[in-house]
Structures are given as C-alpha cells and as structure tokens.
Amino acid sequence: GILAAGGIREIEVSRMPSVALACTGDEIVEVSKDTIPDSNASASYDVNGPALRSALRSSGAEIVNIFDDDDGGSGGGDDDDVKTRIIRDEEGAVVDTIRRALASDCDVLITTGGASKGDRDYIYDAMMRKMCEGDASAVACHFQSLSMKPGKPTKFFTLSRRKILGVNKPDLLCLSLPGNPVSCCVTFELLVKPMLRVLQGQNVVYPPRSVAILGDDIQLDDEREEFHRVSLSWKAKKSSDGEHPLLPIAYSTGK
C-alpha cells in the first residue's frame, strides 16, 4: 500500500538464500525415534537440526534437501518436507554430503559437529584433501578455528564449483559449526545470520547491541573472547555508584 501510494510499481528484491543442513555424529539420534537405543550409551537426541531449521526460516533462508530417501544415514523430519540428514562419523559419508551440496544449487552448506581435531572429525580433511584432488586452489579455508568461547572449532570454506565440477555456477559457502548445541546456536547468531543478511543484500548485517549491567561477577577466559547467554531484568539494583533504573541487569544463564 505504501509503495502504491507513492506510484512505485517495481522494486529490486533479493532472492532467499538456499541452505543445505547436515548434522554429524554417531551419537546423534533423530527426534522421531521413540527411545534412544541402549546399545549407544553416549547417544542423545538431535538438537542442532530442529534448532537450526527454525533459525534459518526466521532468518529468511530457504532450506533445501540434498539427500534422497533411499541412501545411507538417517533423516529426521519435522512439520515440513525438509529433513536434516544425520551424517555418521565416516569420511566417506562426510565427502558424499559435500559432493551432494556441490551438485545442488544451494548457496550455503552448514554442518554441525566433526569440526574439531578428534580421530573421527573429518570435516577439515574432507574439504582440504578430498575436495582438492587435482587442484589445490579448488577449496579455500578462510579460518579453521576462532579465538572465541564458545565456538572455537568453527570453520569457514569456499568451494569452487567451476574447479571441482567443471560447471559455471557460483562457489559454495560452507560453515562448519561445533556439535555442542550451545556453541552451535551462538555461532549461528554471530556468523551465519550476518552471512545470510549479506546474501540477502541487507545493509545492516551484524546483531544489535544493548548496554546492560552485570548482575553477578563472571569469570572470563584469559585468552578467548567470551559470549554469555543472559536474561535481562529491568528491576533497579543498588550498586557502588547508585541505581541504574534505565539500564537492564544481565544475569548469565550458563557457562
């Protein structure tokens, strides 16, 4: 209505960025299962898949399914047709996921887990060794760890579809997030959301900032920048320099 009132018939818009999502981990069980098998003592339900699907939708992204129903692994679904594939801790399964994302038209691949330096963490090797066969410049790793807490093992890659597949399509952006659900959600807010906003052509891409007063002392890491989840209270609190009724009090909700 506002556009019509100004006599504007056409405007420029940006398309929704398309994102493929894959969660890794032998210990992950899709939420559609009634019970966690007794044979897997370290198993836990998939948290990252549902959380990221919701966050991606609210960020204006289109979630694409790069998997067929008849291949290996397991898929967890929610109230739509898009599933999150749970990728087993096997190099072949990780490589297959990357190749599927490359073969699709998705702009971004987001993986969770498998980004650390353990014996069964294959993300980095799959990207830098398997995807670079024949051309070392086919994949660029922009960073493989960050001096932040949580989120240290986060990695960011660019994969050239032209060099890997020989097709004239845009590069694939890949963000490998930590498997810990808190770390995963924090890195999504700080890294994935701004990237999606850039792809959408937005001018303001970074999260808004607010000033608050700490309600309790927090012991910070000496080396890494920390990001705490907090709850805010607008109830005035006495302090050494008086009350601050106009500023919220921030209470940390976890370490």
C-alpha positions in Angstrom: 0.0 0.0 0.0 2.8 2.4 0.8 4.5 1.7 -2.5 1.3 2.1 -4.4 0.7 5.4 -2.6 4.0 6.7 -4.0 3.3 5.5 -7.5 6.0 2.8 -7.3 5.2 -0.2 -9.4 8.5 -2.1 -9.3 11.3 -2.5 -6.7 14.5 -4.5 -6.6 14.5 -7.5 -4.3 16.9 -10.3 -3.4 16.1 -13.9 -3.5 16.1 -16.1 -0.4 19.5 -17.7 0.1 19.2 -21.5 -0.1 20.9 -23.5 2.6 21.6 -27.3 3.0 22.0 -28.6 6.5 23.8 -31.7 7.8 24.4 -32.8 11.4 27.3 -35.2 12.0 27.8 -37.7 14.9 27.4 -41.4 15.6 25.9 -40.4 18.9 23.0 -38.4 17.4 19.6 -39.9 17.3 16.7 -38.2 15.3 13.9 -36.9 17.4 11.4 -39.1 15.5 12.7 -42.1 17.4 10.7 -43.0 20.4 13.6 -44.1 22.5 17.4 -43.9 22.5 18.9 -47.4 21.9 20.5 -49.0 25.0 23.4 -50.1 22.8 24.5 -46.5 22.4 25.3 -45.2 25.9 26.5 -41.8 24.7 23.6 -41.2 22.4 21.4 -38.1 22.6 18.6 -36.7 20.5 19.4 -34.3 17.7 19.1 -30.7 19.0 21.0 -28.8 16.3 18.9 -29.9 13.4 15.5 -28.6 14.7 17.1 -25.5 16.2 18.9 -24.5 13.0 15.9 -25.2 10.8 13.8 -22.9 12.9 16.6 -20.2 13.0 17.2 -20.5 9.2 13.5 -20.0 8.5 13.2 -17.0 10.8 16.3 -15.5 9.0 14.6 -15.7 5.6 16.6 -18.6 4.2 15.2 -21.5 2.1 16.2 -24.9 3.4 16.9 -27.4 0.7 17.1 -31.2 1.0 20.2 -32.5 -0.8 19.5 -36.1 0.2 17.5 -38.9 -1.3 15.3 -41.1 1.0 17.0 -44.3 -0.1 20.6 -43.6 0.8 22.7 -44.2 3.9 22.4 -42.3 7.1 19.2 -41.3 8.8 16.9 -38.3 8.3 14.9 -36.5 10.9 11.8 -34.6 9.7 9.6 -32.0 11.3 6.3 -30.5 10.1 7.5 -29.9 6.6 9.2 -32.0 3.9 12.7 -30.8 4.5 14.8 -33.2 6.5 18.1 -32.8 8.3 20.5 -35.6 7.5 22.4 -37.1 10.4 25.8 -38.0 9.0 27.8 -40.8 10.5 31.4 -40.2 11.6 32.8 -41.7 8.5 35.0 -39.9 6.0 33.1 -41.3 3.0 29.8 -40.1 4.4 31.1 -36.6 5.0 32.6 -36.4 1.5 29.3 -37.6 0.0 27.5 -34.8 1.8 29.8 -32.2 0.5 29.5 -33.6 -3.1 25.7 -33.5 -2.8 25.8 -29.9 -1.8 28.1 -29.0 -4.6 25.9 -30.8 -7.1 22.8 -28.9 -5.9 22.1 -25.2 -6.5 22.3 -24.3 -2.8 24.3 -21.2 -1.8 25.4 -22.4 1.6 26.2 -25.7 3.3 26.0 -25.7 7.1 27.4 -28.7 9.0 27.4 -29.3 12.8 30.0 -31.5 14.6 33.1 -33.1 13.2 34.9 -29.8 13.1 37.3 -30.4 16.0 40.6 -32.3 15.9 39.5 -35.7 17.0 40.2 -39.0 15.3 36.7 -39.1 13.9 36.3 -35.4 13.0 36.6 -35.5 9.2 35.3 -32.1 8.0 38.7 -30.4 7.5 40.3 -33.3 5.8 37.3 -33.9 3.6 37.4 -30.3 2.5 41.1 -29.7 2.0 42.2 -33.1 0.8 39.3 -34.9 -0.9 37.7 -31.9 -2.5 41.1 -30.5 -3.7 42.2 -33.6 -5.6 43.7 -32.3 -8.9 43.5 -28.7 -7.9 44.8 -27.3 -4.6 43.0 -24.0 -5.3 39.6 -25.5 -5.6 38.9 -25.0 -1.8 39.8 -22.1 0.3 39.8 -22.3 4.1 39.2 -18.8 5.4 39.6 -19.9 9.0 39.8 -23.2 10.8 39.4 -22.0 14.4 38.3 -18.9 16.2 39.6 -17.3 19.4 36.1 -17.2 20.9 34.2 -19.1 23.6 32.0 -21.0 22.8 32.7 -21.7 19.1 36.5 -22.3 18.9 36.4 -25.2 16.3 34.2 -23.3 13.8 35.5 -23.4 10.2 34.6 -21.5 7.0 35.3 -22.8 3.5 34.6 -21.7 -0.1 34.4 -24.4 -2.7 34.7 -23.6 -6.4 32.1 -25.5 -8.4 33.9 -24.5 -11.6 37.2 -26.1 -10.5 35.7 -29.2 -8.8 32.7 -29.9 -11.1 33.6 -28.0 -14.2 30.3 -26.1 -14.2 29.8 -22.4 -14.4 28.0 -21.9 -11.1 28.7 -19.8 -8.0 31.0 -21.0 -5.3 29.6 -23.0 -2.4 30.0 -21.4 1.0 30.4 -23.9 3.9 30.3 -23.1 7.6 31.2 -26.0 9.9 29.7 -25.3 13.3 30.6 -27.1 16.6 28.4 -30.0 17.6 27.7 -28.7 21.1 24.2 -27.2 20.9 25.1 -24.0 22.8 28.2 -23.5 20.7 26.2 -24.2 17.5 23.4 -21.7 18.3 25.9 -19.0 19.4 28.0 -19.3 16.2 24.8 -19.3 14.1 23.8 -15.9 15.6 27.3 -14.4 15.3 28.4 -15.8 12.0 25.6 -17.5 9.9 23.0 -14.8 10.4 25.3 -11.9 9.2 26.3 -14.0 6.2 22.7 -14.7 5.2 21.9 -10.9 5.5 24.8 -10.2 3.2 23.4 -12.7 0.7 20.0 -11.0 1.0 21.5 -7.6 0.2 20.8 -6.1 3.6 22.9 -3.1 4.7 22.8 -3.9 8.5 24.1 -7.3 9.0 25.5 -7.5 12.5 23.4 -8.3 15.6 22.1 -5.3 17.5 23.9 -4.3 20.7 22.5 -3.2 24.0 24.1 -1.8 27.2 23.4 -3.7 30.4 24.9 -4.0 33.9 26.1 -7.4 35.1 24.0 -8.8 37.9 26.8 -11.1 39.1 30.6 -11.4 38.7 31.6 -13.6 35.7 35.0 -15.3 35.5 36.2 -14.7 31.9 38.6 -16.7 29.8 42.1 -15.2 29.8 42.7 -15.9 26.1 39.4 -16.1 24.2 36.7 -13.6 23.8 33.6 -15.0 25.6 29.9 -14.7 24.7 27.5 -15.4 27.5 23.8 -16.0 27.2 21.9 -13.8 29.6 18.5 -13.0 30.9 17.7 -9.3 31.4 15.8 -7.7 34.3 14.7 -4.1 34.4 14.4 -4.1 38.1 16.7 -1.4 39.6 19.7 -2.8 41.5 21.8 -1.0 44.1 25.5 -0.7 43.2 28.5 1.2 44.4 27.7 4.1 42.1 24.0 4.1 42.7 20.9 2.8 41.0 20.6 2.4 37.2 16.8 2.1 36.7 17.1 2.8 32.9 19.6 0.0 32.2 18.7 -3.7 32.3 20.5 -6.1 34.7 22.1 -9.0 32.8 22.3 -12.4 34.6 24.3 -15.2 32.9 22.2 -18.3 32.1 25.2 -20.6 31.8 28.9 -21.1 31.4 
